[in-house]
PDB file of N, CA and C in Angstrom:
ATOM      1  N   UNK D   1     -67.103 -22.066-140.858  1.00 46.00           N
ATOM      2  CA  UNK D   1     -67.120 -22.296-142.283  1.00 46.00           C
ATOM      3  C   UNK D   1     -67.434 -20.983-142.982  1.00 46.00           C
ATOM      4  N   UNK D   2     -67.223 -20.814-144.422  1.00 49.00           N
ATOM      5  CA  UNK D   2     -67.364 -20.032-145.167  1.00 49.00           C
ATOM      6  C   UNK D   2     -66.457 -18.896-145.023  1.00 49.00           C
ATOM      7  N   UNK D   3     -65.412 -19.208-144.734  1.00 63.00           N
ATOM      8  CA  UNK D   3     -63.862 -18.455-144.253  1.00 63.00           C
ATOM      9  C   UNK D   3     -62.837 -18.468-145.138  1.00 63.00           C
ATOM     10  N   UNK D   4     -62.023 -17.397-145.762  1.00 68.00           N
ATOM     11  CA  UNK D   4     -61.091 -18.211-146.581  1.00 68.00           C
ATOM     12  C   UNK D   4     -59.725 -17.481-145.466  1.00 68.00           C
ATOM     13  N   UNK D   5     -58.603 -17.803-146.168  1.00 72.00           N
ATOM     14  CA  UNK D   5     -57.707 -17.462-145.203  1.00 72.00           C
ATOM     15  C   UNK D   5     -56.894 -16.186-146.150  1.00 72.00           C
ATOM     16  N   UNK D   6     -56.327 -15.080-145.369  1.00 80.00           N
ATOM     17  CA  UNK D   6     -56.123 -13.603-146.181  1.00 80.00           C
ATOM     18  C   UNK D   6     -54.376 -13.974-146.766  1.00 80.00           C
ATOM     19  N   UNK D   7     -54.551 -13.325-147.836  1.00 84.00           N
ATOM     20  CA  UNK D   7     -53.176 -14.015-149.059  1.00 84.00           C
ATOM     21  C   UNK D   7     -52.006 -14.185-148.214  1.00 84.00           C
ATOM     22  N   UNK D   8     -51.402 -13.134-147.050  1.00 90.00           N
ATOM     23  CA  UNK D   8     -50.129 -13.536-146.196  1.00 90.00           C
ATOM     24  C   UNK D   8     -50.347 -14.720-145.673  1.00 90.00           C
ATOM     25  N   UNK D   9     -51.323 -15.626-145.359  1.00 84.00           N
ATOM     26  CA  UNK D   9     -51.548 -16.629-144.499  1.00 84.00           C
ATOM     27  C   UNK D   9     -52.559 -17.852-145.299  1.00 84.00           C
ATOM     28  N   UNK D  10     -51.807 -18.157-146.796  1.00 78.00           N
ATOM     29  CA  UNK D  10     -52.798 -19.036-147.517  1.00 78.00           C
ATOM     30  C   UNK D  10     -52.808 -20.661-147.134  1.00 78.00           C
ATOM     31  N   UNK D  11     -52.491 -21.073-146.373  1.00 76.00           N
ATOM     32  CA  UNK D  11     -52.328 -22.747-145.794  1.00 76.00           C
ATOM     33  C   UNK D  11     -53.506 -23.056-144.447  1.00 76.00           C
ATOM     34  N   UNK D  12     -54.246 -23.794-145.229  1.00 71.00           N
ATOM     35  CA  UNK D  12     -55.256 -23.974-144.164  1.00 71.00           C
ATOM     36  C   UNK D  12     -54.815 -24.807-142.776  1.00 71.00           C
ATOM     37  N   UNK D  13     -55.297 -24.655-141.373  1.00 75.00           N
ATOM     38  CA  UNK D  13     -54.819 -25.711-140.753  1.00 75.00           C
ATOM     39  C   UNK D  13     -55.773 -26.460-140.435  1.00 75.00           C
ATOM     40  N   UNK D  14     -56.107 -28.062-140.480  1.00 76.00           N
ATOM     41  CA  UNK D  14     -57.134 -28.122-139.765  1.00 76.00           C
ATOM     42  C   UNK D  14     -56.781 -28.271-138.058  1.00 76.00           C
ATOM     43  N   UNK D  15     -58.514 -28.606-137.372  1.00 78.00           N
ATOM     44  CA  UNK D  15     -58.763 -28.222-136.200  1.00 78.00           C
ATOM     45  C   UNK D  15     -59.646 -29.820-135.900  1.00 78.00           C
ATOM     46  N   UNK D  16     -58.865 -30.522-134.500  1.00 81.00           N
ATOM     47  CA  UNK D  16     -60.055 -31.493-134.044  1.00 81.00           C
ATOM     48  C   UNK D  16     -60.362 -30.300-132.842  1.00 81.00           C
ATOM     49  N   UNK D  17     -61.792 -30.635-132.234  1.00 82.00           N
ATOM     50  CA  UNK D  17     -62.305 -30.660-131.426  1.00 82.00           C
ATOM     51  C   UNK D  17     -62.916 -32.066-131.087  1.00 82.00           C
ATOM     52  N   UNK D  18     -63.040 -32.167-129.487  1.00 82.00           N
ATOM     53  CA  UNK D  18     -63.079 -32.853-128.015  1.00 82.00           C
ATOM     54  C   UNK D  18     -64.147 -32.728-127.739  1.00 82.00           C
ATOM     55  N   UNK D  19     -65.492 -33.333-127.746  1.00 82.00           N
ATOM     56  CA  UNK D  19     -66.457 -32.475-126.785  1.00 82.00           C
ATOM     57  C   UNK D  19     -66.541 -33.708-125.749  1.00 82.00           C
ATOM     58  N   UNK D  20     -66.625 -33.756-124.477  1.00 79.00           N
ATOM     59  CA  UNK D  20     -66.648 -34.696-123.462  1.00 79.00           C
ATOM     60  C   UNK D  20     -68.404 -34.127-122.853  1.00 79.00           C
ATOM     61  N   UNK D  21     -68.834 -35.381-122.330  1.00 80.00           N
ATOM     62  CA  UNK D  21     -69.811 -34.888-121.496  1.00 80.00           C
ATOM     63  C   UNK D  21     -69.956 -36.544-120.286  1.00 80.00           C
ATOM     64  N   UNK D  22     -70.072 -35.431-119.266  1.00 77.00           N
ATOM     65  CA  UNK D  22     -69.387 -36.139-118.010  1.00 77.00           C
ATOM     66  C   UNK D  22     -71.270 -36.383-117.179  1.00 77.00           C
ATOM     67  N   UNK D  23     -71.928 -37.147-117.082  1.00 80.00           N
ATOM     68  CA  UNK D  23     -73.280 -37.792-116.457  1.00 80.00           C
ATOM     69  C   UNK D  23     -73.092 -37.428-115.067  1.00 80.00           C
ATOM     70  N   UNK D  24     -73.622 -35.983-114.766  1.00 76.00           N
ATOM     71  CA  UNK D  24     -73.549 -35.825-113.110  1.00 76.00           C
ATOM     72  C   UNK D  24     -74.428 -36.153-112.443  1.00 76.00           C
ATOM     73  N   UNK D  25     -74.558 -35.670-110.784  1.00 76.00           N
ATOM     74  CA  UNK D  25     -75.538 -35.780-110.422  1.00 76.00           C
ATOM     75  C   UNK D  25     -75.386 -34.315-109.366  1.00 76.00           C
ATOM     76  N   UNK D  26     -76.574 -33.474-109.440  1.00 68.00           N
ATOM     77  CA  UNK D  26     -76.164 -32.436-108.612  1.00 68.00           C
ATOM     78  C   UNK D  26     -75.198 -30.887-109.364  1.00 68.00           C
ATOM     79  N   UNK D  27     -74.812 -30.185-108.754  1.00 69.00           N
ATOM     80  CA  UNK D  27     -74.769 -29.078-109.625  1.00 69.00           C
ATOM     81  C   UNK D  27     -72.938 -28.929-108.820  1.00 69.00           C
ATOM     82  N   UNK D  28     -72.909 -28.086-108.058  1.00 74.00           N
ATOM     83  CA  UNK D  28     -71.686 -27.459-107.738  1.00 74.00           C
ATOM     84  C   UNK D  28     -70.635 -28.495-107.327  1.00 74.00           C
ATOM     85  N   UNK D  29     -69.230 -28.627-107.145  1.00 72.00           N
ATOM     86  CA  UNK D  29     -68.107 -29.906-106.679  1.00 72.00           C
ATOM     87  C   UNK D  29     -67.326 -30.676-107.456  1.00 72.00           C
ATOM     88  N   UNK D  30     -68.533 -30.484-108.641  1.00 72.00           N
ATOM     89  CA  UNK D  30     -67.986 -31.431-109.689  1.00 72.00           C
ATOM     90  C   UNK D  30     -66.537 -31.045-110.039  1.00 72.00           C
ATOM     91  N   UNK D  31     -65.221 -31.821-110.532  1.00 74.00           N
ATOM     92  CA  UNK D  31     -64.249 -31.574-110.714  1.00 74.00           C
ATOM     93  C   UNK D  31     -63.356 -33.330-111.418  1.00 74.00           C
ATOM     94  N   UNK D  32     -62.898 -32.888-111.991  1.00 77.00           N
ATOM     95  CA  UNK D  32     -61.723 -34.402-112.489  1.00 77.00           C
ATOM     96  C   UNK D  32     -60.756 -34.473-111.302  1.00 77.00           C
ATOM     97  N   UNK D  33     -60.365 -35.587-112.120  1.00 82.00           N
ATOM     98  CA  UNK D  33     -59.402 -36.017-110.875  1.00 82.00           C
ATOM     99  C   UNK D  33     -58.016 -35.195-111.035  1.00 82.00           C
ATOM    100  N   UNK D  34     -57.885 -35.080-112.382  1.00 82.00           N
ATOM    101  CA  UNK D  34     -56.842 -34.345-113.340  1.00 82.00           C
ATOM    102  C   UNK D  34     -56.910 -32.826-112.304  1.00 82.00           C
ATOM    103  N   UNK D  35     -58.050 -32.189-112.311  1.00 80.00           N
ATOM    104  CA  UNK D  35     -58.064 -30.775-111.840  1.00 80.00           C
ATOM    105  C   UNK D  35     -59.296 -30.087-112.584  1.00 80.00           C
ATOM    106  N   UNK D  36     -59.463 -28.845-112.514  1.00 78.00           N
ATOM    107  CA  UNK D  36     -60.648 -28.896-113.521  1.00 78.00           C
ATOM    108  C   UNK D  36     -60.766 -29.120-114.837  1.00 78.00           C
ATOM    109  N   UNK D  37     -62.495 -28.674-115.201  1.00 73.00           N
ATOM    110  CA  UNK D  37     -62.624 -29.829-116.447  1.00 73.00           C
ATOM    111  C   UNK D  37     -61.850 -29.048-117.768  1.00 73.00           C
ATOM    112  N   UNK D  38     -60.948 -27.710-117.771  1.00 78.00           N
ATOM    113  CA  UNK D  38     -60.492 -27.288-118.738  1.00 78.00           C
ATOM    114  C   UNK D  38     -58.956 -28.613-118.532  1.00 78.00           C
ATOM    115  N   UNK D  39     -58.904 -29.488-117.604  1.00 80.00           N
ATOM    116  CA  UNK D  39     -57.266 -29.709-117.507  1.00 80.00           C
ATOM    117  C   UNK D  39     -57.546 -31.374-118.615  1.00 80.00           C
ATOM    118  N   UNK D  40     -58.512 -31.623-119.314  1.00 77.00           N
ATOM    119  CA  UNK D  40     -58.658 -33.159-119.811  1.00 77.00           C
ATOM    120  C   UNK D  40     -57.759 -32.670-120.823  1.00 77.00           C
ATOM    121  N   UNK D  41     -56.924 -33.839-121.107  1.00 80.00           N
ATOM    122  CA  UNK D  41     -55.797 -33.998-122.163  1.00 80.00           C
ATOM    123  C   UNK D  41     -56.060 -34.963-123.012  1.00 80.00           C
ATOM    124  N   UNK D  42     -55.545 -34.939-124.211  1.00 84.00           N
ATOM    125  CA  UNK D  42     -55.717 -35.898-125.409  1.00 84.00           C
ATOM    126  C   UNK D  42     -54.614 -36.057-126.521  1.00 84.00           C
ATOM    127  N   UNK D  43     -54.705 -37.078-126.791  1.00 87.00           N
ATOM    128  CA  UNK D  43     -53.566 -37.364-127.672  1.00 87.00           C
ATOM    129  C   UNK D  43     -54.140 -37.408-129.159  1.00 87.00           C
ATOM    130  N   UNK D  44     -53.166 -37.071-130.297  1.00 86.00           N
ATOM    131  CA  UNK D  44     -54.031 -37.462-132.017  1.00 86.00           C
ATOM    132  C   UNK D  44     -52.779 -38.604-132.362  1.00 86.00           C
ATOM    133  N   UNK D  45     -52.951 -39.278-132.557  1.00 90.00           N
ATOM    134  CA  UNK D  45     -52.502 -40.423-133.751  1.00 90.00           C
ATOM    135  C   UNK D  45     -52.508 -40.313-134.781  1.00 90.00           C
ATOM    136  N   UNK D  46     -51.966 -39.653-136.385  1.00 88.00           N
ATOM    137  CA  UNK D  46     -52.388 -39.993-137.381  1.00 88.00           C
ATOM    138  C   UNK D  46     -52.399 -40.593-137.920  1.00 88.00           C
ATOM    139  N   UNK D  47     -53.699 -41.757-138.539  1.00 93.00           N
ATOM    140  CA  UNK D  47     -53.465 -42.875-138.786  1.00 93.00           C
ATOM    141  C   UNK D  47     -54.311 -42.967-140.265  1.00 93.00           C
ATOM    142  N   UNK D  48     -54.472 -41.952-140.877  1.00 88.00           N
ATOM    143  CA  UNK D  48     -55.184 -41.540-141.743  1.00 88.00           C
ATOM    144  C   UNK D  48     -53.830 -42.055-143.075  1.00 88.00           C
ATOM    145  N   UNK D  49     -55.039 -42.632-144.520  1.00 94.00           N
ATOM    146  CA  UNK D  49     -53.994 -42.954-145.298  1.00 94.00           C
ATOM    147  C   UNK D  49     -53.580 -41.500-146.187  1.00 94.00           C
ATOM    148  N   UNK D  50     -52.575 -41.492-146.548  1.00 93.00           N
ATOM    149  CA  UNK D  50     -52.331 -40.458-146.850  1.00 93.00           C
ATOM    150  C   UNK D  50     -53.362 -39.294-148.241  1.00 93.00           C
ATOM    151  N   UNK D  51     -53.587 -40.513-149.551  1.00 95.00           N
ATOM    152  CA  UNK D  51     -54.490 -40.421-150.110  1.00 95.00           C
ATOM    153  C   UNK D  51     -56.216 -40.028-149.904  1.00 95.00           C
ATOM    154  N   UNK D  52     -56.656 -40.181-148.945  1.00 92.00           N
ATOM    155  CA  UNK D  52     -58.039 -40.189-148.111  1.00 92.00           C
ATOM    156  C   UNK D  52     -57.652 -39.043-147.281  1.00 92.00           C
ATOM    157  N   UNK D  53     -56.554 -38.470-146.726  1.00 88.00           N
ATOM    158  CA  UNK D  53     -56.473 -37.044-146.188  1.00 88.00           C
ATOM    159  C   UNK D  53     -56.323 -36.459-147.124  1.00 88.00           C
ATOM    160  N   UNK D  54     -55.595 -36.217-148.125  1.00 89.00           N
ATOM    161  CA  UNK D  54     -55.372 -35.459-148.810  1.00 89.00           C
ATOM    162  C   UNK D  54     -56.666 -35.272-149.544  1.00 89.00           C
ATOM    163  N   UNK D  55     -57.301 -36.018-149.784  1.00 91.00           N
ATOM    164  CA  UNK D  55     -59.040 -35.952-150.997  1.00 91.00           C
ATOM    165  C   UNK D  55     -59.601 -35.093-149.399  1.00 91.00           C
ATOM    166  N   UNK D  56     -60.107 -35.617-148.143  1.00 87.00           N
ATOM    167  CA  UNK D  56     -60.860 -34.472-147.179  1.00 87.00           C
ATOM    168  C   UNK D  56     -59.755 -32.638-147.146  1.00 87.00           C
ATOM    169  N   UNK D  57     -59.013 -33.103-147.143  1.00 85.00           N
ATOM    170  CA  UNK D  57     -58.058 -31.300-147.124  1.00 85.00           C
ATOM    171  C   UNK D  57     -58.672 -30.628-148.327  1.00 85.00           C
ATOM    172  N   UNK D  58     -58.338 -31.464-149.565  1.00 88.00           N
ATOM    173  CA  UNK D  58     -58.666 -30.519-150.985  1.00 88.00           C
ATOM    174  C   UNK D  58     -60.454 -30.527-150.618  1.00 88.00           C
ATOM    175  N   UNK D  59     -61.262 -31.380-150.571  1.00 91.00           N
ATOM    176  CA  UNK D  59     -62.196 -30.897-151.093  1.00 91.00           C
ATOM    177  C   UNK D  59     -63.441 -30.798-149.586  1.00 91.00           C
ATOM    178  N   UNK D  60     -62.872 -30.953-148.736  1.00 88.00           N
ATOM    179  CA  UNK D  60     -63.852 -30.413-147.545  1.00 88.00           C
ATOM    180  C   UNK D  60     -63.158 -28.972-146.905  1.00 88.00           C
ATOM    181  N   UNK D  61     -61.797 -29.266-146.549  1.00 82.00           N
ATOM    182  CA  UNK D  61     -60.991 -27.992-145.374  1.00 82.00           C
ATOM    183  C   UNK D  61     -60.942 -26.711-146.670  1.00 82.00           C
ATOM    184  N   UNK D  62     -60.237 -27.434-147.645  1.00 81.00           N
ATOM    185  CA  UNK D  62     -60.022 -25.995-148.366  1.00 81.00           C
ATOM    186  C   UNK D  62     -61.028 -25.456-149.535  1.00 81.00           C
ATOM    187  N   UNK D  63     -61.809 -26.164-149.768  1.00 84.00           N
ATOM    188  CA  UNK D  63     -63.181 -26.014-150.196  1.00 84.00           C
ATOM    189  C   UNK D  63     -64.333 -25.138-149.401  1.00 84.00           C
ATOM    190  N   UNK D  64     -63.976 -25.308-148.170  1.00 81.00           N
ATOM    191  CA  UNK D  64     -64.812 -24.241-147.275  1.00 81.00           C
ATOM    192  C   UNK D  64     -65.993 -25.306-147.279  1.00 81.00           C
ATOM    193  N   UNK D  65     -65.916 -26.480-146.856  1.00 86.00           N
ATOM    194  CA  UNK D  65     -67.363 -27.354-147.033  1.00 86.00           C
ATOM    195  C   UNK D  65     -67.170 -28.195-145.905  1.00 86.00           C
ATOM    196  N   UNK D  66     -68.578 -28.001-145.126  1.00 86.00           N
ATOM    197  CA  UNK D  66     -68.252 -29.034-144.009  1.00 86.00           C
ATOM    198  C   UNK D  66     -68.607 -30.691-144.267  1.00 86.00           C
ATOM    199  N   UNK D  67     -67.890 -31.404-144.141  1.00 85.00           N
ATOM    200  CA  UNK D  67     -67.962 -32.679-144.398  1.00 85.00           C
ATOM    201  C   UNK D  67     -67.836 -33.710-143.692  1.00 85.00           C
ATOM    202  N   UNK D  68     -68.239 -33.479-142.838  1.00 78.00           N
ATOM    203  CA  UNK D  68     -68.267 -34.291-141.041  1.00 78.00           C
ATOM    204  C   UNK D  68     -69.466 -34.168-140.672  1.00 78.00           C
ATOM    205  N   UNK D  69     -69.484 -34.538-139.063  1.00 72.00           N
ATOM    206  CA  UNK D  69     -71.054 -34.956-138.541  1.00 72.00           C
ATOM    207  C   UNK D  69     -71.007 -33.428-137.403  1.00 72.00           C
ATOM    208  N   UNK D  70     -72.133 -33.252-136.872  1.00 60.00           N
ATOM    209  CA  UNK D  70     -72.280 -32.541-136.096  1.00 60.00           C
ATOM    210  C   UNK D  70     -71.506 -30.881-136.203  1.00 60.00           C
TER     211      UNK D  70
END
């Protein structure tokens, strides 16, 4: 936050982040079944109404204001 973007490049994009946390037991082996833990994949749906994205873009993403949790 507190970023604006430089005049050749004025269109903000947003960004999800993933955070997973996997309950081990023990330290070294650990691995997915996928391969390692950089290989977890995810899908986005947008299911957002169009009105209610557009109010978070204008006044959280391009506002420079964080408006989410964590």
């Amino acid at each position: 936050m507190g970023r604006s973007c430089p005049s050749t490049h004025p269109v903000s994009v947003p960004a999800i982040t993933q955070i997973y946390r996997y309950p081990t037991r023990g330290g070294e082996g650990f691995s997915l079944a996928s391969g390692s833990e950089l290989s977890a994949h995810a899908d986005f749906v947008n299911a957002w109404r169009p009105g209610e994205l557009r109010k978070l873009v204008d006044d959280c993403l391009n506002a420079l204001v964080h408006c989410g949790r964590g």
